Structures are given as C-alpha cells and as structure tokens.
JSON list of C-alpha atoms in Angstrom, two decimals:
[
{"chain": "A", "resi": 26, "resn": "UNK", "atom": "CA", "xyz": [0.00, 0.00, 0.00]},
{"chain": "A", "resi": 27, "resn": "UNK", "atom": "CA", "xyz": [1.37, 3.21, -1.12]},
{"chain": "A", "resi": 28, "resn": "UNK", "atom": "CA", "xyz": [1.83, 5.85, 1.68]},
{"chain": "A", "resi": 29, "resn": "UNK", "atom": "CA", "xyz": [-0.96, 8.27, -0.55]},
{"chain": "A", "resi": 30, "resn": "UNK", "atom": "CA", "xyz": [-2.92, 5.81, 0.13]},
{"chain": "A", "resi": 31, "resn": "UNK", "atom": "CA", "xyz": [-2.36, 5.03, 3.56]},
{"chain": "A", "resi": 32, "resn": "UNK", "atom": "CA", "xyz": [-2.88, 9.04, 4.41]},
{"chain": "A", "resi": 33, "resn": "UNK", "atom": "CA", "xyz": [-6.40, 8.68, 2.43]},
{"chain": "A", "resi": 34, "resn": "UNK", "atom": "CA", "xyz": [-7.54, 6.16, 4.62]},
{"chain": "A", "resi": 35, "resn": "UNK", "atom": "CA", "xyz": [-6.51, 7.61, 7.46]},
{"chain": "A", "resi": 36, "resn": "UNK", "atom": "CA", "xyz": [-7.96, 11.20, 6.57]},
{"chain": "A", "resi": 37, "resn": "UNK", "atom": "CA", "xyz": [-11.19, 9.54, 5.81]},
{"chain": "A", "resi": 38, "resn": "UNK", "atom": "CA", "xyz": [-11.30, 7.19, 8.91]},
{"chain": "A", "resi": 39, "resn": "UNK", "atom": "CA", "xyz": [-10.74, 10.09, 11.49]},
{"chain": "A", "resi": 40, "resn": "UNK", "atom": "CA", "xyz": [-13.42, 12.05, 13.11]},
{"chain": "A", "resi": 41, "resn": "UNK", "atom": "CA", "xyz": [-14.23, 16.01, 12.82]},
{"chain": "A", "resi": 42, "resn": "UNK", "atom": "CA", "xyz": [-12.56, 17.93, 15.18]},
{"chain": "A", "resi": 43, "resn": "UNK", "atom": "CA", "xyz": [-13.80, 19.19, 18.03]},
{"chain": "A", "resi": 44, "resn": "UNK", "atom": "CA", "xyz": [-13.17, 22.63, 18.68]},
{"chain": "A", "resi": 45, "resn": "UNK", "atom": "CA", "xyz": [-13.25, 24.87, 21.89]},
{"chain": "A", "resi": 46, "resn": "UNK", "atom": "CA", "xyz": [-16.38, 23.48, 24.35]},
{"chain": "A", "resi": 47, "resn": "UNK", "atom": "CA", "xyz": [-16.76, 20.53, 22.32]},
{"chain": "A", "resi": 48, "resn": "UNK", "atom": "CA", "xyz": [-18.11, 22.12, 19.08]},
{"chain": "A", "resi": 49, "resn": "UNK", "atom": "CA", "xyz": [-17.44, 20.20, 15.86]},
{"chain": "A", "resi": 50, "resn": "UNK", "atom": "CA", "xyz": [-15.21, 20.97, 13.19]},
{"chain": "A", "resi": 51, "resn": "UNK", "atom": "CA", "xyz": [-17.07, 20.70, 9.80]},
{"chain": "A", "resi": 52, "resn": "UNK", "atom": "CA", "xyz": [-16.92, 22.03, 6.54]},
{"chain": "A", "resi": 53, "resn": "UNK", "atom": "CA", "xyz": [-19.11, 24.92, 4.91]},
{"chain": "A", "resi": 54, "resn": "UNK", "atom": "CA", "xyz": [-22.14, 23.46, 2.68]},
{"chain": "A", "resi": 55, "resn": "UNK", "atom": "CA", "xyz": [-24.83, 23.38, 2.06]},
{"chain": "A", "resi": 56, "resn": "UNK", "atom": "CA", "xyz": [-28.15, 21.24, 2.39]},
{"chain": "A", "resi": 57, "resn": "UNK", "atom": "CA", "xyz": [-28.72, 18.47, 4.52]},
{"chain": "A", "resi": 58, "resn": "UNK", "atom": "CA", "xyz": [-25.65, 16.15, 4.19]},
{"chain": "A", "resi": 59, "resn": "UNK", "atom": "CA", "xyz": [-23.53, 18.68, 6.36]},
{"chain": "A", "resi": 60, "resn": "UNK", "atom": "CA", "xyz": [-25.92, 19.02, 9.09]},
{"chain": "A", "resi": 61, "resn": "UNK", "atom": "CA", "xyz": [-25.99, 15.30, 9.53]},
{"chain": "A", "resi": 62, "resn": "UNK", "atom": "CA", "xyz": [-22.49, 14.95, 9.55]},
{"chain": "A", "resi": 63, "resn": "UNK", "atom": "CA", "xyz": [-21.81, 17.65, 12.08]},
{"chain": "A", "resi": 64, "resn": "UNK", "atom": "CA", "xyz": [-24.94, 15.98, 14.52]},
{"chain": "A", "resi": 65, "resn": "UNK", "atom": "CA", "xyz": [-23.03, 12.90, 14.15]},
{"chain": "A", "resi": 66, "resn": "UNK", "atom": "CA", "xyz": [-19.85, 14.72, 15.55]},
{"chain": "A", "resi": 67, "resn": "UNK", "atom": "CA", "xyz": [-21.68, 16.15, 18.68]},
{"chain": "A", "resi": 68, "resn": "UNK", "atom": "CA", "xyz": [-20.17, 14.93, 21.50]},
{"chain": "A", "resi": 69, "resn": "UNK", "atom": "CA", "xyz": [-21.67, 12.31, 24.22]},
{"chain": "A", "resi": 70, "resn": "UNK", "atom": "CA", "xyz": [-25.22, 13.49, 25.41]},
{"chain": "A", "resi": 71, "resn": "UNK", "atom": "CA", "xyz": [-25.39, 16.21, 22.99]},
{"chain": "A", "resi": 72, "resn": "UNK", "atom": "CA", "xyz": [-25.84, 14.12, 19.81]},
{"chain": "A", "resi": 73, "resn": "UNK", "atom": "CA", "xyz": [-29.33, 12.71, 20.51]},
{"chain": "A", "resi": 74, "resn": "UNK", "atom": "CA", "xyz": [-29.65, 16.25, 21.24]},
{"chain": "A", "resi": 75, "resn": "UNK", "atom": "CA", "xyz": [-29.13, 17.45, 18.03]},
{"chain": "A", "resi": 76, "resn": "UNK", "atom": "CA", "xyz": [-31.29, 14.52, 16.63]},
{"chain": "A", "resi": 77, "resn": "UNK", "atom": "CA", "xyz": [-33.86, 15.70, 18.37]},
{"chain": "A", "resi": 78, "resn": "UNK", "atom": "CA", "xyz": [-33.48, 19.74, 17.32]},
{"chain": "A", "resi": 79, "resn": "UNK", "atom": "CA", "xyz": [-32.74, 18.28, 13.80]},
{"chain": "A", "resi": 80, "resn": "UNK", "atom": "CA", "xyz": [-36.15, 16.30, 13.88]},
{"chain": "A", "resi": 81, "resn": "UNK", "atom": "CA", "xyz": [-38.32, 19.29, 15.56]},
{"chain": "A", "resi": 82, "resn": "UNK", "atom": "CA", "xyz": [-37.29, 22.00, 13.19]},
{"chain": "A", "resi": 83, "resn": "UNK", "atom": "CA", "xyz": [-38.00, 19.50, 10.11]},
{"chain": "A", "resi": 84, "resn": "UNK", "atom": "CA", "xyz": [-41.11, 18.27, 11.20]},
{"chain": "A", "resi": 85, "resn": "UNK", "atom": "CA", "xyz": [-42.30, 22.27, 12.03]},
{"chain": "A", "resi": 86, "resn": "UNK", "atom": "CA", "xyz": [-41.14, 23.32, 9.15]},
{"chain": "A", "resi": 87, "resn": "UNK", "atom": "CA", "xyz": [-40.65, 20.67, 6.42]},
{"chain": "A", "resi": 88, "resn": "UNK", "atom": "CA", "xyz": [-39.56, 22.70, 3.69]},
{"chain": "A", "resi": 89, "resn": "UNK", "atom": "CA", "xyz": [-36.56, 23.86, 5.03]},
{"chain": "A", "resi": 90, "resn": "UNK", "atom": "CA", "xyz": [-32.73, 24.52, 3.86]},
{"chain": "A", "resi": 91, "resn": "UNK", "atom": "CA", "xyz": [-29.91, 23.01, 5.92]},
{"chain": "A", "resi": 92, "resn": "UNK", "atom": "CA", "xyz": [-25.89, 24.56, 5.57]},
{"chain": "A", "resi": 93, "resn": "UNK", "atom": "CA", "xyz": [-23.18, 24.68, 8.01]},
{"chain": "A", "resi": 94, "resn": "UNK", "atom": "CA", "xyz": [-21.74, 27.91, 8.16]},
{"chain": "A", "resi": 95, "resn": "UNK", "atom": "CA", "xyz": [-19.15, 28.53, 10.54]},
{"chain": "A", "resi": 96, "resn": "UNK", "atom": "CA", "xyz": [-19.34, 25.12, 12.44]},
{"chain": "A", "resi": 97, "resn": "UNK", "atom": "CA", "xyz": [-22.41, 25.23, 13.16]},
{"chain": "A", "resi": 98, "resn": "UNK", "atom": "CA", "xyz": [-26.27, 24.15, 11.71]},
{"chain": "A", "resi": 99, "resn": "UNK", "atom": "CA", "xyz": [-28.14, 27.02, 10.15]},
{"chain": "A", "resi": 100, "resn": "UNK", "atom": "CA", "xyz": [-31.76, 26.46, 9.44]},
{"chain": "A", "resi": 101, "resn": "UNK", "atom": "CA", "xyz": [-33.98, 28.86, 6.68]},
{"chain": "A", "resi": 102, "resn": "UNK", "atom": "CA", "xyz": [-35.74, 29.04, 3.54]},
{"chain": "A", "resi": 103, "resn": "UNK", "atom": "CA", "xyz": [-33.52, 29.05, 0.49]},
{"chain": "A", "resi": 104, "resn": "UNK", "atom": "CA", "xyz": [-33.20, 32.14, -1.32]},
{"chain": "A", "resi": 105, "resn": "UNK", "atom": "CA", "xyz": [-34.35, 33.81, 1.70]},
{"chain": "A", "resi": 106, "resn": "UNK", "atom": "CA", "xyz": [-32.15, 34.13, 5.00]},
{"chain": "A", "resi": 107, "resn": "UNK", "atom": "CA", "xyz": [-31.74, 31.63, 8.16]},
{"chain": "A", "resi": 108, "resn": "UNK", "atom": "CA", "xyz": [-34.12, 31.67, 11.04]},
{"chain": "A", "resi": 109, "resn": "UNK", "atom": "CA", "xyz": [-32.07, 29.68, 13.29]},
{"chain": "A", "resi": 110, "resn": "UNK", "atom": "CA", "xyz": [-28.82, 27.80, 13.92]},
{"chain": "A", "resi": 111, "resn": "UNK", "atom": "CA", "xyz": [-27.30, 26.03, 17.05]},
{"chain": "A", "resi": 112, "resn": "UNK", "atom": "CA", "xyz": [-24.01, 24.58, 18.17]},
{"chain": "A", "resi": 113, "resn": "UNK", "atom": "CA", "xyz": [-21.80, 22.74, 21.35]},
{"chain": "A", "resi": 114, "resn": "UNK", "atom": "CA", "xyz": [-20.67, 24.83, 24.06]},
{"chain": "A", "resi": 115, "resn": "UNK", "atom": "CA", "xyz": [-19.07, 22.80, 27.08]},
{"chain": "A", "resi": 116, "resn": "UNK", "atom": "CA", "xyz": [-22.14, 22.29, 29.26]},
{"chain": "A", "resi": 117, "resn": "UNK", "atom": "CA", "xyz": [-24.93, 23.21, 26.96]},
{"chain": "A", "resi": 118, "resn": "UNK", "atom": "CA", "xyz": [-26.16, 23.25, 23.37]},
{"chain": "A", "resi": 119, "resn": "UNK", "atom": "CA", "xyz": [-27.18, 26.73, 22.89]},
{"chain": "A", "resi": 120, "resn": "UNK", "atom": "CA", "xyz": [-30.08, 27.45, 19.96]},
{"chain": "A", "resi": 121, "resn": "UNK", "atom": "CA", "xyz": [-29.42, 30.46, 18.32]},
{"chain": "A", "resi": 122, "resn": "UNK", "atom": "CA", "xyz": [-33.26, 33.12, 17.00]},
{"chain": "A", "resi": 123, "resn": "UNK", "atom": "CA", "xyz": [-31.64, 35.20, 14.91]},
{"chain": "A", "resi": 124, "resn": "UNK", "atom": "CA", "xyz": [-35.24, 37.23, 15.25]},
{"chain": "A", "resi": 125, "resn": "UNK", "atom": "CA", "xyz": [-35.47, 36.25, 18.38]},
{"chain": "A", "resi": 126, "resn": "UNK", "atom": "CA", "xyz": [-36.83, 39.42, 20.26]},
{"chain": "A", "resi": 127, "resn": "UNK", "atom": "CA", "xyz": [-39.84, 39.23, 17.65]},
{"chain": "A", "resi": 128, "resn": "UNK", "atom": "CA", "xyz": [-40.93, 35.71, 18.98]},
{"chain": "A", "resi": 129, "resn": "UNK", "atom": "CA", "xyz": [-43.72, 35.22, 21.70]},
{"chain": "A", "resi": 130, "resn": "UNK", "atom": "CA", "xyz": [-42.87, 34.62, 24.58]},
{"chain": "A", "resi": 131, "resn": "UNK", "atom": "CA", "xyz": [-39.14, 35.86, 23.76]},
{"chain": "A", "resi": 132, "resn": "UNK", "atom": "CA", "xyz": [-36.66, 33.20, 24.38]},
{"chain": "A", "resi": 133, "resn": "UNK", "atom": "CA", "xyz": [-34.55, 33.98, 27.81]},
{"chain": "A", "resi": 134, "resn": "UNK", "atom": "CA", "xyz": [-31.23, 34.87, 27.02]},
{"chain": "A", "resi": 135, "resn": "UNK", "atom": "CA", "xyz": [-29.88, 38.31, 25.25]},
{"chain": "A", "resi": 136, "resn": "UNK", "atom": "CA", "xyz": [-27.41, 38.71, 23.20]},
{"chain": "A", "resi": 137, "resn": "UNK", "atom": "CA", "xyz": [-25.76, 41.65, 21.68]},
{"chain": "A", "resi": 138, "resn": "UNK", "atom": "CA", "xyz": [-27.21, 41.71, 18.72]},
{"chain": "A", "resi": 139, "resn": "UNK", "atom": "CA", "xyz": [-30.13, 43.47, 19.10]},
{"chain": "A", "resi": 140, "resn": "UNK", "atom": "CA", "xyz": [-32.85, 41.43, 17.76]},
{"chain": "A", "resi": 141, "resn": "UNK", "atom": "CA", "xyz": [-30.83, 37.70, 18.56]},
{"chain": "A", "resi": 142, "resn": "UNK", "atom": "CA", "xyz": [-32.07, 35.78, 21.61]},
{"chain": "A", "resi": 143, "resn": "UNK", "atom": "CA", "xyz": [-30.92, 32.23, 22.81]},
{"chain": "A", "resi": 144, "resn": "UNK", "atom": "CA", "xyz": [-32.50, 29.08, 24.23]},
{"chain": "A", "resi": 145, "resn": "UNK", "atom": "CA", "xyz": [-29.32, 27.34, 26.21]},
{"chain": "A", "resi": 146, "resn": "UNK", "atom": "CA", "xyz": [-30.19, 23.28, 26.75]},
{"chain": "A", "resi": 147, "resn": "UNK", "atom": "CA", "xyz": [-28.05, 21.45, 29.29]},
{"chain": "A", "resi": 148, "resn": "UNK", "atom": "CA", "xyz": [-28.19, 17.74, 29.92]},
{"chain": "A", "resi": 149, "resn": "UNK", "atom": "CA", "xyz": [-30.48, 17.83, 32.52]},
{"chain": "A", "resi": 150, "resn": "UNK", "atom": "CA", "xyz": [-32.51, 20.30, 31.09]},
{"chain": "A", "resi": 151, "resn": "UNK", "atom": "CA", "xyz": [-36.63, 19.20, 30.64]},
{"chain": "A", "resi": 152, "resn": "UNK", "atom": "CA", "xyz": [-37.00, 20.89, 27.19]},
{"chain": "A", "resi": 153, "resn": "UNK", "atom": "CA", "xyz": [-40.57, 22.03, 26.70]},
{"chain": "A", "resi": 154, "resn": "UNK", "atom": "CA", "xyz": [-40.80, 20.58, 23.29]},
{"chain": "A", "resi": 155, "resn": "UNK", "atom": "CA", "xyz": [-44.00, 22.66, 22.72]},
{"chain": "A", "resi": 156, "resn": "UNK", "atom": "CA", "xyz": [-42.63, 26.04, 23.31]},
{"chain": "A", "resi": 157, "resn": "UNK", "atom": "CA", "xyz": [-39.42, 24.56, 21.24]},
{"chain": "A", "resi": 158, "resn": "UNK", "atom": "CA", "xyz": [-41.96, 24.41, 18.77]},
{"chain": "A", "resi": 159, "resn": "UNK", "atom": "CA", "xyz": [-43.65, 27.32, 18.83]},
{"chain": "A", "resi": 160, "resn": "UNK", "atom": "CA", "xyz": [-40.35, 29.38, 18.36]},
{"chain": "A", "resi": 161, "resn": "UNK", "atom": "CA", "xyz": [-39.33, 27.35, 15.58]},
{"chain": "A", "resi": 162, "resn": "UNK", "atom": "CA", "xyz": [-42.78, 28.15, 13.60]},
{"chain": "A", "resi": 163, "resn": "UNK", "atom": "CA", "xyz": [-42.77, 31.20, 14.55]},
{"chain": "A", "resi": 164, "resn": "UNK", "atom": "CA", "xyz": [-39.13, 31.93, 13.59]},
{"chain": "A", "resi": 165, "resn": "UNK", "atom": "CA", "xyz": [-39.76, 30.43, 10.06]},
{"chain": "A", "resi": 166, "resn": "UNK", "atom": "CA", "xyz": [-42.71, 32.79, 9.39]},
{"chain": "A", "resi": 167, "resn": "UNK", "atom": "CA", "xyz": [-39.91, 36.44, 10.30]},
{"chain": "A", "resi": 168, "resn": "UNK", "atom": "CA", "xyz": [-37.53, 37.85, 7.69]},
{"chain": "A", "resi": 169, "resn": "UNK", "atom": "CA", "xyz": [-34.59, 35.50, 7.81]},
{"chain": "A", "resi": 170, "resn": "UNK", "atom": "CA", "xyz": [-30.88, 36.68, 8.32]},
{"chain": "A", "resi": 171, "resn": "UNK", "atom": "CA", "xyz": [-28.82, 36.60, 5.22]},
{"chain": "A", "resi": 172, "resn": "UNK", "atom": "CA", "xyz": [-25.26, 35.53, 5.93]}
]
C-alpha cells in the first residue's frame, strides 16, 4: 500500500474535530448532508440532542434549507435568510433566533445583537418541546438573516 494511500484512509477514517467546548469541526455546505455529519460529531449526550433539534425544526417546518456555516447548523428558507442555527458549548447546546426578540414569549437569554435571543439546553434540562416548537414556527414565518 502506497503511503498516498495510507494518508487517504486515514484522513477519511478520522473524526471532525472538536473545537473549543466541544463544538465540531465541519466544513461549509450546504443542504442536509452537512448538518448530519456535524450531529453525528456532537459529542456524548449532545448528539441525541441534536437529533432531536434536527427532527423538531424539520417536522415544524418541512420545507426547510440546511448549511453549516461557521461550524455550526443554520436552518432557513432558500433564497431567503436563516431563522435559526445552534451549536456545542461545554455544558450546553445553545439554539441560536436570529429574530429572536420578535418571537412570543421571547426566548430567555440576550445577546448583543439586538434582535438575537438564545434558548441554552443542558443535559439535565426538561426541554418544553411545545414552546421549542412554537419558536421554531414562529421563527420560520420572520424575515430571515442573510449571511
């Protein structure tokens, strides 16, 4: 075996990297592929996690276009702007409203962007799928954020 093709295999048998607090390392695209792969990479509790958000946002809004941008899941309408995204911190997978002040009730957690709010889930966390819900259909309805 040539050592070309010893580095392919490698390359392709090793998993993303995690970066800082656990986030995963995956390229930019677009559509549903890279959001699978970069649920897959979540670490320990937080992939069934991401399963979960992955499955709630489809089945609220099952039209919707998948990338990774920046590490991270965005969530929109093609041609249109991204309503949400989420991604690993250390202790918590934090789900990012990116028109989040305009959603009722707001979601708890400022950020500095004016009109972004966050929903942070830890492990232990009893997520009120129904509210999760209602944000999500509400979110898809706003503007979305083109980035």
């Amino acid at each position: 075996m040539s050592k070309t093709t010893k580095n392919i295999q490698k390359n392709s048998d090793s998993a993303p990297r995690l970066l800082s607090g656990g986030n995963p390392q995956i390229p930019k695209g677009e559509g549903n592929g890279p959001v699978q792969a970069y649920i897959a990479a979540m670490p320990e509790w937080k992939r069934p996690l991401g399963e979960r958000l992955d499955g709630l946002i489809v089945g609220t809004v099952p039209d919707v276009h998948k990338a990774v941008k920046w590490n991270q899941p965005f969530y929109g309408h093609e041609g249109e702007g991204w309503f949400l995204s989420f991604r690993c911190y250390t202790n918590y997978v934090q789900i990012q409203f990116f028109r989040g002040t305009s959603l009722d009730p707001v979601p708890p957690k400022a950020s500095k962007h004016e009109e972004v709010r966050y929903l942070d889930i830890y492990e232990d966390d009893d997520l009120d799928e129904d509210q999760l819900v209602s944000w999500i259909g509400q979110a898809s309805k706003l503007p979305g954020e083109k980035m």
